[in-house]
Every structure is written in structure tokens, then in C-alpha cells.
Short mmCIF file of C-alpha atoms in Angstrom, two decimals:
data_model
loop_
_atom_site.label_atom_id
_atom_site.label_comp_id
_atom_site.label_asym_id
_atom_site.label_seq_id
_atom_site.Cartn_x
_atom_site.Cartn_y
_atom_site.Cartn_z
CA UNK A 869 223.44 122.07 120.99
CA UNK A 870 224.94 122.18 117.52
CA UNK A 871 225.50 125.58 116.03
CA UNK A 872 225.48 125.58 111.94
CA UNK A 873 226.27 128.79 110.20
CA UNK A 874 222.69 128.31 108.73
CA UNK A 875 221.13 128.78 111.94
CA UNK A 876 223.16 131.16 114.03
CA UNK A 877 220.93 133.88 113.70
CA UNK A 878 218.09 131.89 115.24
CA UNK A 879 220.29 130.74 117.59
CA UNK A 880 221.23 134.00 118.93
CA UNK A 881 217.44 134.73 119.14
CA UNK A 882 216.38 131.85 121.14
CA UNK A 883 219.24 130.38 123.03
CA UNK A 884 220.90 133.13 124.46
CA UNK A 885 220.56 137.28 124.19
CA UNK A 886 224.32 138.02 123.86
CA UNK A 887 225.69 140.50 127.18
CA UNK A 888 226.83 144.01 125.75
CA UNK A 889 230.25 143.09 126.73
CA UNK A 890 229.97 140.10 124.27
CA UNK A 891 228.29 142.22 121.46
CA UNK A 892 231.21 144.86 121.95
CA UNK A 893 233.64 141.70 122.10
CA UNK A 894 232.30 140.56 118.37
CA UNK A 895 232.17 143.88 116.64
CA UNK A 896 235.80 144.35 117.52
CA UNK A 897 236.79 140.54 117.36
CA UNK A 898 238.89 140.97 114.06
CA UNK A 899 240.93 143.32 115.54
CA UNK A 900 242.61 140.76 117.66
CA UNK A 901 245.82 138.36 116.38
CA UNK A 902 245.48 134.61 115.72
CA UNK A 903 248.64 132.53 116.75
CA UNK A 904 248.58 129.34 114.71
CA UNK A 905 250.76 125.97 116.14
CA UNK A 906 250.57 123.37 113.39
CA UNK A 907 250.13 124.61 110.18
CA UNK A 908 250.03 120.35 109.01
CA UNK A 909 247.41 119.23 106.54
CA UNK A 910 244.69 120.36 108.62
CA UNK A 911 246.15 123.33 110.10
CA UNK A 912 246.88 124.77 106.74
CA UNK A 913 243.14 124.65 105.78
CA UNK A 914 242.17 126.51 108.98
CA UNK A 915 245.01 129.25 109.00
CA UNK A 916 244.00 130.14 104.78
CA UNK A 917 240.15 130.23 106.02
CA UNK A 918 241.52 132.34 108.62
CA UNK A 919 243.22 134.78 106.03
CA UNK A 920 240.19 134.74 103.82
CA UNK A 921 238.08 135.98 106.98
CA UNK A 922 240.09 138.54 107.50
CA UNK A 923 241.88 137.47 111.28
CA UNK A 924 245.54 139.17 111.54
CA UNK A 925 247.27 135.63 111.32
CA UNK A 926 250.74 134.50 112.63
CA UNK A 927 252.31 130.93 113.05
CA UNK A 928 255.13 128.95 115.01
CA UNK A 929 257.89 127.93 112.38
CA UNK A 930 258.29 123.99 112.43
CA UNK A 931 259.63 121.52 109.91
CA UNK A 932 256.03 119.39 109.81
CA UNK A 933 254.61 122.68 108.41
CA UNK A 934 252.56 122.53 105.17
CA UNK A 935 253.90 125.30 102.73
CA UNK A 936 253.68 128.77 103.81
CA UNK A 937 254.23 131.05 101.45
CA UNK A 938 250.47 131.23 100.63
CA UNK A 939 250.05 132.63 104.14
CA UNK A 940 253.35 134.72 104.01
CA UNK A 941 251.52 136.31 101.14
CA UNK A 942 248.25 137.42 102.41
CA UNK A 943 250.26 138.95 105.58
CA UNK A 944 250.81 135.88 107.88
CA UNK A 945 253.89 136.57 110.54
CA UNK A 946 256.18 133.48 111.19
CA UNK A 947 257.85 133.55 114.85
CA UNK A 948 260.56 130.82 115.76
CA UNK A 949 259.39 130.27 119.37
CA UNK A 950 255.92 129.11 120.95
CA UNK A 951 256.87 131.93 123.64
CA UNK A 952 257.54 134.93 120.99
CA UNK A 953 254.08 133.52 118.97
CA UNK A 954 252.29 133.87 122.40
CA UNK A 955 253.88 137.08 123.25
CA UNK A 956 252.23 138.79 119.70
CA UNK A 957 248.98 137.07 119.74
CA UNK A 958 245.57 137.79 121.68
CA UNK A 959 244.10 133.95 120.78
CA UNK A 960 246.57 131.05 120.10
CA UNK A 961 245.08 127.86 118.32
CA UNK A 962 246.62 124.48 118.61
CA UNK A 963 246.93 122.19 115.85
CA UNK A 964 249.18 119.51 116.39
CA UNK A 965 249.17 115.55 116.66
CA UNK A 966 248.09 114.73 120.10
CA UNK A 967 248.73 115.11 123.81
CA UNK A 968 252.41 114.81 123.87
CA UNK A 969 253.06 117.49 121.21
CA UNK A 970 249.83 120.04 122.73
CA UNK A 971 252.20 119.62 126.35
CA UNK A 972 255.33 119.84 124.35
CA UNK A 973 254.48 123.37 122.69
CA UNK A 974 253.21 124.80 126.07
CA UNK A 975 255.39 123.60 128.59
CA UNK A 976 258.49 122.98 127.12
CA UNK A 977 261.32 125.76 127.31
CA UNK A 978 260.79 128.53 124.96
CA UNK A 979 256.90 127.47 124.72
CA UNK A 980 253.45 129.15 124.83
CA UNK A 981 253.08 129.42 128.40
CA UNK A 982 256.49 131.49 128.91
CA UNK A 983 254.96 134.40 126.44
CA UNK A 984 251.63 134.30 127.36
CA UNK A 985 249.55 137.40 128.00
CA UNK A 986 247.29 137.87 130.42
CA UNK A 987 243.51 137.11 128.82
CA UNK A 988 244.69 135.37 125.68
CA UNK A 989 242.33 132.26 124.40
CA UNK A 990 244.04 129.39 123.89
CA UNK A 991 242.10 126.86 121.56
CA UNK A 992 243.05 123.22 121.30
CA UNK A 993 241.94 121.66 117.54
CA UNK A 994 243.64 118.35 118.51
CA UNK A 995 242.42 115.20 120.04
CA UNK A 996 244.37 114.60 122.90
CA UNK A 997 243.67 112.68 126.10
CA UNK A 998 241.40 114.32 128.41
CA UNK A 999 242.62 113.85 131.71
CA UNK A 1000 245.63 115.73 130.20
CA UNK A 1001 243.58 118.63 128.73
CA UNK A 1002 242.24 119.34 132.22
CA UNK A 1003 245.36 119.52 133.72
CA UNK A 1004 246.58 121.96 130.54
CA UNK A 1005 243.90 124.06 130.67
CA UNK A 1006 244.53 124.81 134.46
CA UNK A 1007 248.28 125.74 133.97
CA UNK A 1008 246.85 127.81 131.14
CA UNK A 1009 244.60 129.87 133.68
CA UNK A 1010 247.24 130.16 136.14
CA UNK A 1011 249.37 131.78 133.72
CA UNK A 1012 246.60 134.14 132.91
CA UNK A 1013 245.04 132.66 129.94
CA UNK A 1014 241.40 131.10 129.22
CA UNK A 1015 241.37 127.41 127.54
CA UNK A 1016 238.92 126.08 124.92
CA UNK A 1017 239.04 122.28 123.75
CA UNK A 1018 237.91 122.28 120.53
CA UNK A 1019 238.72 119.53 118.81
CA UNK A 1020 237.27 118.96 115.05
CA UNK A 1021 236.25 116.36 112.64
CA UNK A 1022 236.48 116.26 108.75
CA UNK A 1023 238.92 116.16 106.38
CA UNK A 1024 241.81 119.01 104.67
CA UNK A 1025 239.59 119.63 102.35
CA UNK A 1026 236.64 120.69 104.66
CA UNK A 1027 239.26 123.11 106.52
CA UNK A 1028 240.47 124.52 103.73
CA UNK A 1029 236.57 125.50 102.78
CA UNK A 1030 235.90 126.76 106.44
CA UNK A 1031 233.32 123.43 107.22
CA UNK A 1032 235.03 121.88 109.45
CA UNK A 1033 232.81 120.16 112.73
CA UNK A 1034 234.00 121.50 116.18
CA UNK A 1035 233.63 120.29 119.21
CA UNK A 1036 234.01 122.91 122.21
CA UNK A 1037 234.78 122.34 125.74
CA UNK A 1038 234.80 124.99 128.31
CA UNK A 1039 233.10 128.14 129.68
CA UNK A 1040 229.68 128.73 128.02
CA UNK A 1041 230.61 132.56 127.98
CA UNK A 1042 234.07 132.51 126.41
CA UNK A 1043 232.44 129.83 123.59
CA UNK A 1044 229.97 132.51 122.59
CA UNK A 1045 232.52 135.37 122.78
CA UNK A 1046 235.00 133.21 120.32
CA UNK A 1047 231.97 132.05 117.93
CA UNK A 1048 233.07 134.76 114.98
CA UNK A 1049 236.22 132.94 114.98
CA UNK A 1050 235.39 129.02 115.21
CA UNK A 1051 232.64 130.28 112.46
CA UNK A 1052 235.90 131.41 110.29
CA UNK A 1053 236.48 127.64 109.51
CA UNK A 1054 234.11 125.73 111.00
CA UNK A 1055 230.43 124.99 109.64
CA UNK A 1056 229.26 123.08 112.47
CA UNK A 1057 230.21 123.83 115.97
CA UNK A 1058 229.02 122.26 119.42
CA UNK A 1059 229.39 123.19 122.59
CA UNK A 1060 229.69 119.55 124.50
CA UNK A 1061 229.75 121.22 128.03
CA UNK A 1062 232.69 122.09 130.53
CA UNK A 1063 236.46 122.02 129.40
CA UNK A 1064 237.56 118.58 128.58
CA UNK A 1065 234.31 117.64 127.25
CA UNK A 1066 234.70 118.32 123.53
CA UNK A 1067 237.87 115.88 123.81
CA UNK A 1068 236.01 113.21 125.29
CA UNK A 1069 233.49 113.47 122.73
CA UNK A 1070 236.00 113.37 119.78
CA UNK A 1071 237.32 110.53 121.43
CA UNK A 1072 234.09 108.88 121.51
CA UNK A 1073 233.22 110.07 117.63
CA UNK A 1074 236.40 108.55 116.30
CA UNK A 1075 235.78 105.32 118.34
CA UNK A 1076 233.02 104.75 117.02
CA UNK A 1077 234.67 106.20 113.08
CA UNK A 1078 237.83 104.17 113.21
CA UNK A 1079 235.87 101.00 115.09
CA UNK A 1080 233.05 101.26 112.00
CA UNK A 1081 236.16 101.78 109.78
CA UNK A 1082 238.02 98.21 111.14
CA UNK A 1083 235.32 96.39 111.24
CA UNK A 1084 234.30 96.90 107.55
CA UNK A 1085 237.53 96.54 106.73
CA UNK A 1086 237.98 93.05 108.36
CA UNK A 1087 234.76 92.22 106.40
CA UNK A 1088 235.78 93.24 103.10
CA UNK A 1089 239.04 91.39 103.63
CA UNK A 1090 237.04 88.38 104.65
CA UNK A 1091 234.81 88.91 102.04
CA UNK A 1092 237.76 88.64 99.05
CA UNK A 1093 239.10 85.52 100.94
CA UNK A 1094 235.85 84.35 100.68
CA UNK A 1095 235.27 84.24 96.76
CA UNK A 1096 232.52 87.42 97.35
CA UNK A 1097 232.85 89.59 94.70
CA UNK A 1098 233.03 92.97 96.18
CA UNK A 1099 230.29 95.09 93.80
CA UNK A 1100 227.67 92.17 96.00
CA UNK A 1101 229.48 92.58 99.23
CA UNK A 1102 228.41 96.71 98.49
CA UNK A 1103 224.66 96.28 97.80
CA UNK A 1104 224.11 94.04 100.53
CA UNK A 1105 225.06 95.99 103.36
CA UNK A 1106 224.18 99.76 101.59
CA UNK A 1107 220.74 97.84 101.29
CA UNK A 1108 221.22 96.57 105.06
CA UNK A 1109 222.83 97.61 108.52
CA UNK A 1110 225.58 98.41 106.47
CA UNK A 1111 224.93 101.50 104.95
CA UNK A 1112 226.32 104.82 106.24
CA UNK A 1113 229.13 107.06 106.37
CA UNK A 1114 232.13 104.92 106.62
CA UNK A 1115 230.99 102.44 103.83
CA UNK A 1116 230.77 105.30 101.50
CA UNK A 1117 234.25 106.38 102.68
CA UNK A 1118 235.52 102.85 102.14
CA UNK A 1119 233.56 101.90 99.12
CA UNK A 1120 236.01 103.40 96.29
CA UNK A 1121 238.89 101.20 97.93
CA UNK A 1122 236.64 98.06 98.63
CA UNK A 1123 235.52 98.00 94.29
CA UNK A 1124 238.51 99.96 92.86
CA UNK A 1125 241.52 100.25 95.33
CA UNK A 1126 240.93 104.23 96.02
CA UNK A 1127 241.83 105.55 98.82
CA UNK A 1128 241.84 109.54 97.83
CA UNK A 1129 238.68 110.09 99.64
CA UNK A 1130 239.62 108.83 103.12
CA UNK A 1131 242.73 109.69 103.93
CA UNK A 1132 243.54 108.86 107.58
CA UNK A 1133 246.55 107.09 108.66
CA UNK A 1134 246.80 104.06 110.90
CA UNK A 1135 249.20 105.76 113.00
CA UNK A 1136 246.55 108.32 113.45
CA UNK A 1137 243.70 105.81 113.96
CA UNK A 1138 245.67 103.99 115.89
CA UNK A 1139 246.87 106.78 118.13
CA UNK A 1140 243.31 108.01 118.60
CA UNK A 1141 242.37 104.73 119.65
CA UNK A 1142 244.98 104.51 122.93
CA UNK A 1143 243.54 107.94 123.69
CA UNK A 1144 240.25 106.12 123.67
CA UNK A 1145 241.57 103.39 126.21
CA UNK A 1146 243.62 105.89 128.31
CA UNK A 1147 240.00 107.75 128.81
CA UNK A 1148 237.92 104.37 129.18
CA UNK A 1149 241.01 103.25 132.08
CA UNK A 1150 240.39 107.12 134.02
CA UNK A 1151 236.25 106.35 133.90
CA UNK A 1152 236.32 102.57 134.75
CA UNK A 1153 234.09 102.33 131.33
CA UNK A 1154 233.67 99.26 129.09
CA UNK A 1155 236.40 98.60 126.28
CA UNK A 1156 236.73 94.95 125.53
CA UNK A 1157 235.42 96.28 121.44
CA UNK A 1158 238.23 98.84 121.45
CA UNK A 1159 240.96 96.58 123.19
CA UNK A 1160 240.41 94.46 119.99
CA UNK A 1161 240.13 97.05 117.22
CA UNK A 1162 243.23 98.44 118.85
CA UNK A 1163 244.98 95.17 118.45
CA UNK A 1164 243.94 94.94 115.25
CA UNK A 1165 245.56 98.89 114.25
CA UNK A 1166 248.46 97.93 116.74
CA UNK A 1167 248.92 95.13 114.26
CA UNK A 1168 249.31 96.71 111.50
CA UNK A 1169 251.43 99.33 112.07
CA UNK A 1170 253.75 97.26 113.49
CA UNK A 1171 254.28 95.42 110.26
CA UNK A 1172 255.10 98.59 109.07
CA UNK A 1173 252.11 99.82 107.27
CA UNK A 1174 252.12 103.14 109.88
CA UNK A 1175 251.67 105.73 106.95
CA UNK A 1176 248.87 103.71 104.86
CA UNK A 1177 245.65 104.86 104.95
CA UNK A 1178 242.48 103.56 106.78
CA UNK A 1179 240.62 102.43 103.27
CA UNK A 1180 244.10 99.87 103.08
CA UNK A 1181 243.56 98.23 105.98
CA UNK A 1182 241.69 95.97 103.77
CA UNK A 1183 244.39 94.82 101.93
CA UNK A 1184 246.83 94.50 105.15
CA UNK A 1185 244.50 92.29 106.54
CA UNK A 1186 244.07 90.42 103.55
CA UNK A 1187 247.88 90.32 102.92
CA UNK A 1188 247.69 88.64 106.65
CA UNK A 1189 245.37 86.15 106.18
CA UNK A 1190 247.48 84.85 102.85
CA UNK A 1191 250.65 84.45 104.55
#
């Protein structure tokens, strides 16, 4: 079930009658600190909603940090170690590029897990690989700590605005008790079931995002090879199978060469995309679509186009096909 902030009231009414150790948890849930690792583009967003909702806020110092003095200023605490964040913190939320750099923050030496305190929520934002996120979320309870995968779609600009989409993996119990927080930057939040879940289902969202995304791409590329002007090549598929979501992200780039509103690297989508495999190899699941769009992302970063974004994929591949 999908939880909006428009219908959390109803929610509470008719899905579940909160325990009276989860009402006293809420009342007093601002009271507890926020640890954030990865205060990047999207990071940022979440740690100012964070401030503007009133959560005592504190972050890991790191070079791939977005500008802090924003946060500094409304009362945010910077800490040079995973293990001192974790040691002054009550929930710790993740933030970072993917599975190597979630392990890397909590395992490595001075990291999360070596200052953690007993009962502190750790909450992973990123999209990682999930046979990974089960095995982190079980060194997480052996240190003491509970683990929620929460991984989120959107863009900066939603985070910054506190409507981001989350999707949660883990206990049912400790999702409703951390609700007041996820609600602090999030506008729609699902619980996908048991831990590992909500990274399995980002990985299956952004499958099906960056797959949509390539394969309009190749289109649009074939499409200006193909003497199509691209204003036709629009109308036909808005007015077809076509239409949706990712043509409307791609649109201003197909007719104008904009990019501003989609701006998702190849390295990301291409990352996201071996995370995809890795979880189709552990299930035995079909992936003979995403083996090719992979190639296709593999391709282009490796002609060095790592840092472009998504929407100028169209003009690698056209670029390709010319040479």
C-alpha cells in the first residue's frame, strides 16, 4: 500500500490502529537525532526538508558533499567519522551512490557500525543490490541496530520540497514507528514488504525508467537519421503507445536539446542497470531486454560520455551511427 501525505489520516483509521507504544514513539519522535551520510544532490534536499521539519540534524563530512553551510546554519552538526556520526545519532540515513559505498560507510574502519547504539534506525535511501542489503541489514541487527531499505525516486528538486517517492523494506512495525520522519521529505511512501524488498522494487522501477528512457532514445536517434522531423516523431507516439512519463522527460531534448528537466547520468543509469542484472542472476529471472539496454549504457560511457545526462543519449547514439 502507498501512503500519500493526503491520505495518512485515513490510513491510520483503516489500515492499522497505531499500539500506544507507537503513539508515545510519534509524539516524542522529534526529540530524537538524524545522522545524515551523503549530503550529494539528493541528500541535500532531504537533510534541508529535514531542518525545515524540525529533526535535530547532523552529517558525515565528505568531499562529494553539496554545500553545507545552509545546514550549518539552521543547527546541523558535522562529525568526521561514520563511527562518531553513529555514536550522536538515534536514526542514521544513508544517502550515497550504491552498494559499494552503503558497505564502505558501515563496515569500513572508523564506520557506522563501530559507533552504533543499541536501537538506532538505520535507513538506506540508495539503490543498492539486494542480496547485499540483506546481508547489511543483518550485521546491522547484530550490532544492535534495526534496518529500513528505503530507497526513493524523483529528482533534487522533489527532495528539496519534501515529495520525494519511498520505497520501504522491512518490519511493518518499525515502518509505522519511522512514518513522521519518511513524511519529513517524502510525499509518497510504500511499504513493499520485508527488508530488501523496497530495493528490489527500485530496481525493478528504474528498469523499467532507464529501459523506457533507452529505448526512446534509440528511436529519436533513429528517427533524425531517418529525415523525421522530431515535432512529428512527438505527436505520433504522445498520440500512441508512446505517451507517458519518460517522453515528457525526454521531449525538451528530443525538439530543443534540453536536458534541465531530466537530469540522470549514464553512469548512474548505467550502474542501476548491473544492479538490475546482479538481482535477475540471484532469482534465475529473465534479462535478455536489460542485457541489451545495458550494452547499450555500457557503450556509452565507455566512449566517455559517463557524466552526460540520460536526455543525451540521443545524440551519443546518433553521433554513433554517423561515424
Amino acid at each position: 500500500m502507498t501512503i500519500s501525505k493526503s491520505n495518512i489520516s485515513a490510513w491510520v483509521v483503516f489500515e492499522s490502529r497505531p499500539t500506544k507504544q507507537q503513539r508515545t514513539s510519534h509524539m516524542s519522535s522529534k526529540q530524537q537525532r538524524v545522522g545524515m551520510i551523503g549530503v550529494g544532490l539528493m541528500g541535500h534536499g532531504i537533510a534541508s526538508s529535514l531542518q525545515r521539519n524540525d529533526w535535530p540534524l547532523s552529517f558525515l563530512e565528505h568531499p562529494g558533499n553539496q554545500p553545507v553551510e545552509d545546514l550549518i546554519a539552521k543547527g546541523a552538526t558535522a562529525y568526521p567519522t561514520g563511527a562518531a556520526l553513529a555514536s550522536h545519532s538515534d536514526i542514521i540515513i544513508l544517502c550515497v551512490t550504491g552498494t559499494p559505498q552503503v558497505e564502505e560507510v558501515l563496515f569500513s574502519d572508523g564506520g557506522v557500525l563501530e559507533g552504533l547504539r543499541s536501537g538506532t534506525v538505520v535507513i538506506d535511501c540508495s539503490t543498492a543490490i539486494p542480496s547485499s542489503t540483506l546481508r547489511i541489514a543483518e550485521a546491522v541487527e547484530a550490532a544492535g541496530g534495526r534496518f529500513l531499505d528505503a530507497p526513493m525516486t524523483r529528482t533534487p528538486k522533489e527532495a528539496a520540497e519534501g515529495r520525494l517517492n519511498l520505497i520501504v523494506g522491512g518490519d511493518r512495525e518499525l515502518f509505522e514507528a519511522q512514518l513522521p520522519l519518511l513524511q519529513s521529505y517524502a510525499e509518497n511512501i510504500t511499504h513493499a514488504g520485508p527488508v530488501g524488498s523496497g530495493h528490489k522494487l527500485k530496481l525493478l522501477h528504474n528498469f523499467v525508467s532507464v529501459g523506457f528512457s533507452t529505448v526512446l532514445a534509440e528511436a529519436a536517434a533513429c528517427a533524425e537519421q531517418g529525415s523525421i522531423e522530431a515535432e512529428v516523431l512527438i505527436d505520433v507516439l504522445a498520440h500512441g503507445g508512446g505517451a507517458g512519463t519518460v517522453l515528457e522527460r525526454l521531449r525538451p531534448y528530443i525538439l530543443s536539446r534540453d536536458d534541465s528537466g531530466f537530469r540522470f547520468s549514464i553512469a548512474n543509469a548505467h550502474k542501476d542497470m548491473g544492479y538490475y542484472l546482479a538481482m535477475a542472476n540471484d532469482t534465475g529471472a529473465a534479462k535478455g531486454a536489460a542485457a541489451g539496454i545495458y550494452q547499450v549504457l555500457d557503450d556509452a560511457e565507455s566512449s566517455g560520455h559517463a557524466h552526460s545526462t540520460m536526455p543525451e543519449l540521443v545524440s551519443i547514439l546518433t553521433d554513433q551511427t554517423r561515424k
